Amino acid sequence: MIRVPSALPAQTVRWHEFPDDTSLLANALARVLAASRDAIAQHGAFDIVLAGGNTPRKLYRSLRNADTDWTRWHAWFGDERCAPADDPARNSRMARDEWLDHVSMPAANVHPIPAESGAREAAVLYARELRSIDAFDLVLLGLGEDGHTASLFPGHNWGAHTDSPDVLAVFKAPKPPPERVSLSAQRLSRARHVLFLVEGAGKRDAIAVWKGGDAIPAASIAPEPGVDVLLDTAAGS
Ligand code: 6PG
């Protein structure tokens, strides 16, 4: 069993189980929009970190119709696959296709991880870009069947120490492609809100292990306010 480094505070998790994906999506959308209103009211901008994979697609699609000032939003990415910038496998391409290319968010406000440059170079470049942000307003994350989140995988470095780098180069990732870039656990934890979206029976084991207190990457995301996990019944009870 992998021990979460003691440097991180214990994770506070609020579990929210929904009977179906529609009710989960409605709640997720309401949370994102509420966080955006609060952030824009408090500091004039909304810095959101986007999750990759397939689960967030419906949420991103529903954000197309949001009644908001898109010029105040800044879209960051929690991780990226090392592939050409426009490759369909890219998390940034998925977010553009489902949402970002359908709203008037300024191009300068979308901050893709330059993973086409290779993991090491991209990690250095993105860490430099992230210096302008102290805490994110909202971090969206998914959960893998092995308990990974972003591109923090079991058996790899999660960057969970307070002095860990902000961005990690990932090699030999068990979920293809093998080369990736990921914000570290400590950087993902510097957030006012962290929201996990988890759907499907395939995630049931990972949720059970997480609830059992085992050290999985998702359990190393420990922001001061705690994390909210929105899961459907298939993934939960
Ligand atoms: C990725 C994601 C990854 C994803 C989980 C869940 O690059 O694939 O960042 O962490 O969120 O693997 O993926 P699904 O939502 O497709 O189940």
mmCIF file of C-alpha atoms and ligand atoms in Angstrom:
data_model
loop_
_atom_site.group_PDB
_atom_site.id
_atom_site.type_symbol
_atom_site.label_atom_id
_atom_site.label_comp_id
_atom_site.label_asym_id
_atom_site.label_seq_id
_atom_site.Cartn_x
_atom_site.Cartn_y
_atom_site.Cartn_z
ATOM 1 C CA MET A 1 0.000 0.000 0.000
ATOM 2 C CA ILE A 2 1.257 3.445 -0.884
ATOM 3 C CA ARG A 3 1.387 5.865 1.989
ATOM 4 C CA VAL A 4 0.254 9.437 1.335
ATOM 5 C CA PRO A 5 3.178 11.612 2.466
ATOM 6 C CA SER A 6 2.458 13.040 5.889
ATOM 7 C CA ALA A 7 3.183 16.559 4.585
ATOM 8 C CA LEU A 8 -0.422 16.939 3.378
ATOM 9 C CA PRO A 9 -3.204 17.713 5.849
ATOM 10 C CA ALA A 10 -5.798 14.967 6.193
ATOM 11 C CA GLN A 11 -8.376 15.152 3.423
ATOM 12 C CA THR A 12 -11.933 16.220 4.271
ATOM 13 C CA VAL A 13 -14.394 14.628 1.837
ATOM 14 C CA ARG A 14 -18.086 15.460 1.418
ATOM 15 C CA TRP A 15 -19.813 12.654 -0.532
ATOM 16 C CA HIS A 16 -22.867 13.562 -2.639
ATOM 17 C CA GLU A 17 -24.621 10.600 -4.273
ATOM 18 C CA PHE A 18 -27.164 11.110 -7.052
ATOM 19 C CA PRO A 19 -29.682 8.603 -8.487
ATOM 20 C CA ASP A 20 -28.765 9.441 -12.065
ATOM 21 C CA ASP A 21 -26.429 11.446 -14.255
ATOM 22 C CA THR A 22 -29.032 14.151 -14.915
ATOM 23 C CA SER A 23 -29.348 15.128 -11.268
ATOM 24 C CA LEU A 24 -25.581 14.903 -10.799
ATOM 25 C CA LEU A 25 -25.017 17.175 -13.817
ATOM 26 C CA ALA A 26 -27.548 19.726 -12.555
ATOM 27 C CA ASN A 27 -25.791 19.891 -9.203
ATOM 28 C CA ALA A 28 -22.341 20.131 -10.774
ATOM 29 C CA LEU A 29 -23.461 22.958 -13.067
ATOM 30 C CA ALA A 30 -25.019 24.849 -10.167
ATOM 31 C CA ARG A 31 -21.792 24.521 -8.170
ATOM 32 C CA VAL A 32 -19.600 25.737 -11.022
ATOM 33 C CA LEU A 33 -21.805 28.758 -11.712
ATOM 34 C CA ALA A 34 -22.084 29.622 -8.006
ATOM 35 C CA ALA A 35 -18.302 29.449 -7.664
ATOM 36 C CA SER A 36 -17.906 31.656 -10.729
ATOM 37 C CA ARG A 37 -20.303 34.296 -9.350
ATOM 38 C CA ASP A 38 -18.515 34.334 -5.979
ATOM 39 C CA ALA A 39 -15.057 34.558 -7.548
ATOM 40 C CA ILE A 40 -15.988 37.310 -9.992
ATOM 41 C CA ALA A 41 -17.659 39.266 -7.184
ATOM 42 C CA GLN A 42 -14.651 38.809 -4.903
ATOM 43 C CA HIS A 43 -11.688 39.312 -7.239
ATOM 44 C CA GLY A 44 -13.040 40.061 -10.700
ATOM 45 C CA ALA A 45 -12.053 36.757 -12.259
ATOM 46 C CA PHE A 46 -12.827 33.027 -12.111
ATOM 47 C CA ASP A 47 -9.865 30.652 -12.366
ATOM 48 C CA ILE A 48 -11.182 27.171 -13.051
ATOM 49 C CA VAL A 49 -9.064 24.058 -13.577
ATOM 50 C CA LEU A 50 -10.642 21.638 -16.051
ATOM 51 C CA ALA A 51 -10.658 17.857 -15.733
ATOM 52 C CA GLY A 52 -9.958 15.592 -18.676
ATOM 53 C CA GLY A 53 -11.399 12.232 -19.611
ATOM 54 C CA ASN A 54 -15.036 11.678 -20.601
ATOM 55 C CA THR A 55 -17.039 12.311 -17.432
ATOM 56 C CA PRO A 56 -16.917 16.134 -17.621
ATOM 57 C CA ARG A 57 -18.166 16.239 -21.265
ATOM 58 C CA LYS A 58 -21.817 16.722 -20.330
ATOM 59 C CA LEU A 59 -20.957 19.455 -17.837
ATOM 60 C CA TYR A 60 -18.817 21.290 -20.400
ATOM 61 C CA ARG A 61 -21.593 21.017 -22.979
ATOM 62 C CA SER A 62 -24.143 22.459 -20.545
ATOM 63 C CA LEU A 63 -21.798 25.379 -19.779
ATOM 64 C CA ARG A 64 -22.229 26.547 -23.399
ATOM 65 C CA ASN A 65 -25.545 28.091 -22.376
ATOM 66 C CA ALA A 66 -24.388 29.711 -19.119
ATOM 67 C CA ASP A 67 -25.442 33.323 -18.565
ATOM 68 C CA THR A 68 -22.084 34.734 -17.468
ATOM 69 C CA ASP A 69 -19.372 37.211 -18.440
ATOM 70 C CA TRP A 70 -16.938 34.883 -20.193
ATOM 71 C CA THR A 71 -14.267 37.598 -20.243
ATOM 72 C CA ARG A 72 -13.880 37.020 -16.474
ATOM 73 C CA TRP A 73 -13.250 33.271 -16.803
ATOM 74 C CA HIS A 74 -9.782 31.692 -17.090
ATOM 75 C CA ALA A 75 -9.679 28.008 -18.071
ATOM 76 C CA TRP A 76 -6.647 26.066 -16.809
ATOM 77 C CA PHE A 77 -6.029 22.320 -17.139
ATOM 78 C CA GLY A 78 -5.307 19.802 -14.391
ATOM 79 C CA ASP A 79 -3.426 17.526 -16.740
ATOM 80 C CA GLU A 80 -2.724 16.877 -20.389
ATOM 81 C CA ARG A 81 -1.709 14.027 -22.594
ATOM 82 C CA CYS A 82 1.518 14.504 -24.597
ATOM 83 C CA ALA A 83 0.128 14.626 -28.118
ATOM 84 C CA PRO A 84 -0.130 17.310 -30.824
ATOM 85 C CA ALA A 85 -2.109 20.380 -29.728
ATOM 86 C CA ASP A 86 -5.128 19.520 -31.858
ATOM 87 C CA ASP A 87 -5.057 15.762 -31.315
ATOM 88 C CA PRO A 88 -8.531 14.377 -30.430
ATOM 89 C CA ALA A 89 -6.915 12.626 -27.445
ATOM 90 C CA ARG A 90 -5.975 15.946 -25.853
ATOM 91 C CA ASN A 91 -7.981 17.092 -22.840
ATOM 92 C CA SER A 92 -7.758 20.657 -24.172
ATOM 93 C CA ARG A 93 -9.262 19.528 -27.514
ATOM 94 C CA MET A 94 -12.169 17.834 -25.691
ATOM 95 C CA ALA A 95 -12.880 21.007 -23.664
ATOM 96 C CA ARG A 96 -12.770 23.142 -26.812
ATOM 97 C CA ASP A 97 -15.020 20.810 -28.775
ATOM 98 C CA GLU A 98 -17.585 20.479 -25.981
ATOM 99 C CA TRP A 99 -17.511 24.053 -24.647
ATOM 100 C CA LEU A 100 -14.717 26.568 -25.089
ATOM 101 C CA ASP A 101 -15.061 26.974 -28.865
ATOM 102 C CA HIS A 102 -18.794 27.648 -28.387
ATOM 103 C CA VAL A 103 -18.555 30.616 -25.994
ATOM 104 C CA SER A 104 -16.922 34.054 -26.102
ATOM 105 C CA MET A 105 -14.158 33.303 -23.599
ATOM 106 C CA PRO A 106 -11.138 35.247 -24.926
ATOM 107 C CA ALA A 107 -8.481 32.973 -26.434
ATOM 108 C CA ALA A 108 -5.940 34.494 -24.033
ATOM 109 C CA ASN A 109 -8.058 33.232 -21.129
ATOM 110 C CA VAL A 110 -7.733 29.588 -22.180
ATOM 111 C CA HIS A 111 -4.462 28.188 -20.836
ATOM 112 C CA PRO A 112 -3.710 24.777 -22.366
ATOM 113 C CA ILE A 113 -0.713 22.827 -21.077
ATOM 114 C CA PRO A 114 1.840 22.870 -23.957
ATOM 115 C CA ALA A 115 2.177 19.075 -23.766
ATOM 116 C CA GLU A 116 3.067 18.916 -27.459
ATOM 117 C CA SER A 117 6.510 20.127 -26.324
ATOM 118 C CA GLY A 118 7.104 16.952 -24.326
ATOM 119 C CA ALA A 119 6.417 16.347 -20.636
ATOM 120 C CA ARG A 120 9.543 17.887 -19.122
ATOM 121 C CA GLU A 121 9.492 21.096 -21.168
ATOM 122 C CA ALA A 122 5.723 21.503 -20.754
ATOM 123 C CA ALA A 123 5.940 21.062 -16.975
ATOM 124 C CA VAL A 124 8.513 23.884 -16.744
ATOM 125 C CA LEU A 125 6.542 26.183 -19.034
ATOM 126 C CA TYR A 126 3.199 25.622 -17.311
ATOM 127 C CA ALA A 127 4.660 26.038 -13.830
ATOM 128 C CA ARG A 128 5.963 29.419 -15.015
ATOM 129 C CA GLU A 129 2.513 30.380 -16.326
ATOM 130 C CA LEU A 130 0.870 29.304 -13.062
ATOM 131 C CA ARG A 131 2.985 31.743 -11.038
ATOM 132 C CA SER A 132 0.335 34.388 -11.770
ATOM 133 C CA ILE A 133 -2.280 32.395 -9.815
ATOM 134 C CA ASP A 134 -2.144 31.849 -6.062
ATOM 135 C CA ALA A 135 -5.222 29.710 -5.336
ATOM 136 C CA PHE A 136 -7.580 28.415 -7.990
ATOM 137 C CA ASP A 137 -11.238 29.292 -7.510
ATOM 138 C CA LEU A 138 -12.435 25.846 -8.569
ATOM 139 C CA VAL A 139 -10.649 22.614 -9.500
ATOM 140 C CA LEU A 140 -12.589 19.957 -11.398
ATOM 141 C CA LEU A 141 -11.219 16.420 -11.163
ATOM 142 C CA GLY A 142 -12.164 12.959 -12.327
ATOM 143 C CA LEU A 143 -11.366 9.591 -10.778
ATOM 144 C CA GLY A 144 -9.778 6.662 -12.532
ATOM 145 C CA GLU A 145 -10.647 3.024 -11.827
ATOM 146 C CA ASP A 146 -7.265 2.669 -10.085
ATOM 147 C CA GLY A 147 -7.862 5.751 -7.938
ATOM 148 C CA HIS A 148 -5.846 8.136 -10.097
ATOM 149 C CA THR A 149 -6.872 11.728 -10.579
ATOM 150 C CA ALA A 150 -5.557 14.195 -13.149
ATOM 151 C CA SER A 151 -2.421 12.320 -14.219
ATOM 152 C CA LEU A 152 -1.384 11.360 -10.698
ATOM 153 C CA PHE A 153 -1.196 7.568 -10.769
ATOM 154 C CA PRO A 154 -0.599 4.909 -8.104
ATOM 155 C CA GLY A 155 3.087 4.050 -7.860
ATOM 156 C CA HIS A 156 4.137 7.419 -9.311
ATOM 157 C CA ASN A 157 5.094 10.708 -7.688
ATOM 158 C CA TRP A 158 1.950 12.644 -6.749
ATOM 159 C CA GLY A 159 3.759 15.799 -5.692
ATOM 160 C CA ALA A 160 1.958 15.727 -2.359
ATOM 161 C CA HIS A 161 4.620 17.490 -0.307
ATOM 162 C CA THR A 162 4.180 21.186 0.395
ATOM 163 C CA ASP A 163 7.519 21.802 -1.367
ATOM 164 C CA SER A 164 6.708 19.582 -4.359
ATOM 165 C CA PRO A 165 6.796 21.170 -7.832
ATOM 166 C CA ASP A 166 3.554 22.707 -9.131
ATOM 167 C CA VAL A 167 3.640 20.694 -12.349
ATOM 168 C CA LEU A 168 4.955 17.158 -12.915
ATOM 169 C CA ALA A 169 6.231 15.372 -16.006
ATOM 170 C CA VAL A 170 4.665 11.902 -16.046
ATOM 171 C CA PHE A 171 6.162 8.922 -17.883
ATOM 172 C CA LYS A 172 4.948 5.322 -18.200
ATOM 173 C CA ALA A 173 1.431 6.320 -17.168
ATOM 174 C CA PRO A 174 -0.798 3.202 -16.962
ATOM 175 C CA LYS A 175 -3.583 5.072 -18.784
ATOM 176 C CA PRO A 176 -2.483 5.840 -22.353
ATOM 177 C CA PRO A 177 -0.778 7.851 -23.530
ATOM 178 C CA PRO A 178 2.181 7.012 -21.323
ATOM 179 C CA GLU A 179 3.669 10.521 -21.398
ATOM 180 C CA ARG A 180 1.635 13.203 -19.664
ATOM 181 C CA VAL A 181 1.821 16.426 -17.706
ATOM 182 C CA SER A 182 -0.036 16.906 -14.421
ATOM 183 C CA LEU A 183 -0.510 19.543 -11.803
ATOM 184 C CA SER A 184 0.800 18.087 -8.567
ATOM 185 C CA ALA A 185 -1.377 17.148 -5.616
ATOM 186 C CA GLN A 186 -0.116 20.128 -3.640
ATOM 187 C CA ARG A 187 -0.891 22.550 -6.499
ATOM 188 C CA LEU A 188 -4.332 21.074 -7.131
ATOM 189 C CA SER A 189 -4.977 21.454 -3.401
ATOM 190 C CA ARG A 190 -4.381 25.220 -3.496
ATOM 191 C CA ALA A 191 -8.010 25.881 -4.328
ATOM 192 C CA ARG A 192 -11.118 27.423 -2.823
ATOM 193 C CA HIS A 193 -13.272 24.584 -4.142
ATOM 194 C CA VAL A 194 -12.377 21.095 -5.415
ATOM 195 C CA LEU A 195 -15.104 19.115 -7.154
ATOM 196 C CA PHE A 196 -14.726 15.481 -8.213
ATOM 197 C CA LEU A 197 -17.155 14.105 -10.808
ATOM 198 C CA VAL A 198 -17.455 10.308 -10.677
ATOM 199 C CA GLU A 199 -19.871 8.206 -12.727
ATOM 200 C CA GLY A 200 -20.328 4.540 -13.500
ATOM 201 C CA ALA A 201 -19.936 1.125 -11.908
ATOM 202 C CA GLY A 202 -16.339 1.004 -13.101
ATOM 203 C CA LYS A 203 -15.425 3.505 -10.394
ATOM 204 C CA ARG A 204 -17.117 1.602 -7.570
ATOM 205 C CA ASP A 205 -13.949 -0.131 -6.354
ATOM 206 C CA ALA A 206 -11.962 3.108 -6.372
ATOM 207 C CA ILE A 207 -14.704 4.848 -4.378
ATOM 208 C CA ALA A 208 -14.785 1.975 -1.862
ATOM 209 C CA VAL A 209 -11.004 2.070 -1.436
ATOM 210 C CA TRP A 210 -11.127 5.859 -1.056
ATOM 211 C CA LYS A 211 -13.905 5.633 1.554
ATOM 212 C CA GLY A 212 -11.901 2.909 3.288
ATOM 213 C CA GLY A 213 -9.089 5.393 3.839
ATOM 214 C CA ASP A 214 -6.499 3.792 1.587
ATOM 215 C CA ALA A 215 -3.857 6.001 0.045
ATOM 216 C CA ILE A 216 -4.907 6.613 -3.557
ATOM 217 C CA PRO A 217 -3.928 9.678 -5.579
ATOM 218 C CA ALA A 218 -7.435 11.160 -5.270
ATOM 219 C CA ALA A 219 -7.033 11.063 -1.482
ATOM 220 C CA SER A 220 -3.950 13.286 -1.680
ATOM 221 C CA ILE A 221 -5.964 16.294 -2.891
ATOM 222 C CA ALA A 222 -6.464 18.082 0.425
ATOM 223 C CA PRO A 223 -7.538 21.733 0.117
ATOM 224 C CA GLU A 224 -8.298 23.569 3.375
ATOM 225 C CA PRO A 225 -12.084 23.664 2.720
ATOM 226 C CA GLY A 226 -12.208 19.945 1.852
ATOM 227 C CA VAL A 227 -13.367 18.326 -1.383
ATOM 228 C CA ASP A 228 -16.848 17.571 -2.734
ATOM 229 C CA VAL A 229 -17.326 14.286 -4.587
ATOM 230 C CA LEU A 230 -20.394 14.080 -6.821
ATOM 231 C CA LEU A 231 -21.041 10.447 -7.702
ATOM 232 C CA ASP A 232 -23.909 8.516 -9.230
ATOM 233 C CA THR A 233 -25.464 5.458 -7.591
ATOM 234 C CA ALA A 234 -23.626 3.175 -9.993
ATOM 235 C CA ALA A 235 -20.297 4.374 -8.621
ATOM 236 C CA GLY A 236 -21.505 4.616 -5.042
ATOM 237 C CA SER A 237 -23.706 2.375 -2.927
HETATM 238 C C1 6PG B 1 -7.267 11.908 -18.282
HETATM 239 C C2 6PG B 1 -7.894 12.504 -17.045
HETATM 240 C C3 6PG B 1 -8.081 11.424 -16.033
HETATM 241 C C4 6PG B 1 -9.575 11.179 -15.974
HETATM 242 C C5 6PG B 1 -9.887 9.881 -15.279
HETATM 243 C C6 6PG B 1 -11.377 9.552 -15.433
HETATM 244 O O1 6PG B 1 -6.327 12.492 -18.836
HETATM 245 O O2 6PG B 1 -7.778 10.872 -18.703
HETATM 246 O O3 6PG B 1 -7.285 13.567 -16.575
HETATM 247 O O4 6PG B 1 -7.623 11.729 -14.735
HETATM 248 O O5 6PG B 1 -10.207 12.258 -15.275
HETATM 249 O O6 6PG B 1 -9.107 8.869 -15.882
HETATM 250 O O7 6PG B 1 -11.654 9.450 -16.811
HETATM 251 P P1 6PG B 1 -13.169 9.235 -17.315
HETATM 252 O O8 6PG B 1 -13.930 10.473 -16.883
HETATM 253 O O9 6PG B 1 -13.060 9.128 -18.810
HETATM 254 O O10 6PG B 1 -13.691 7.993 -16.638
#
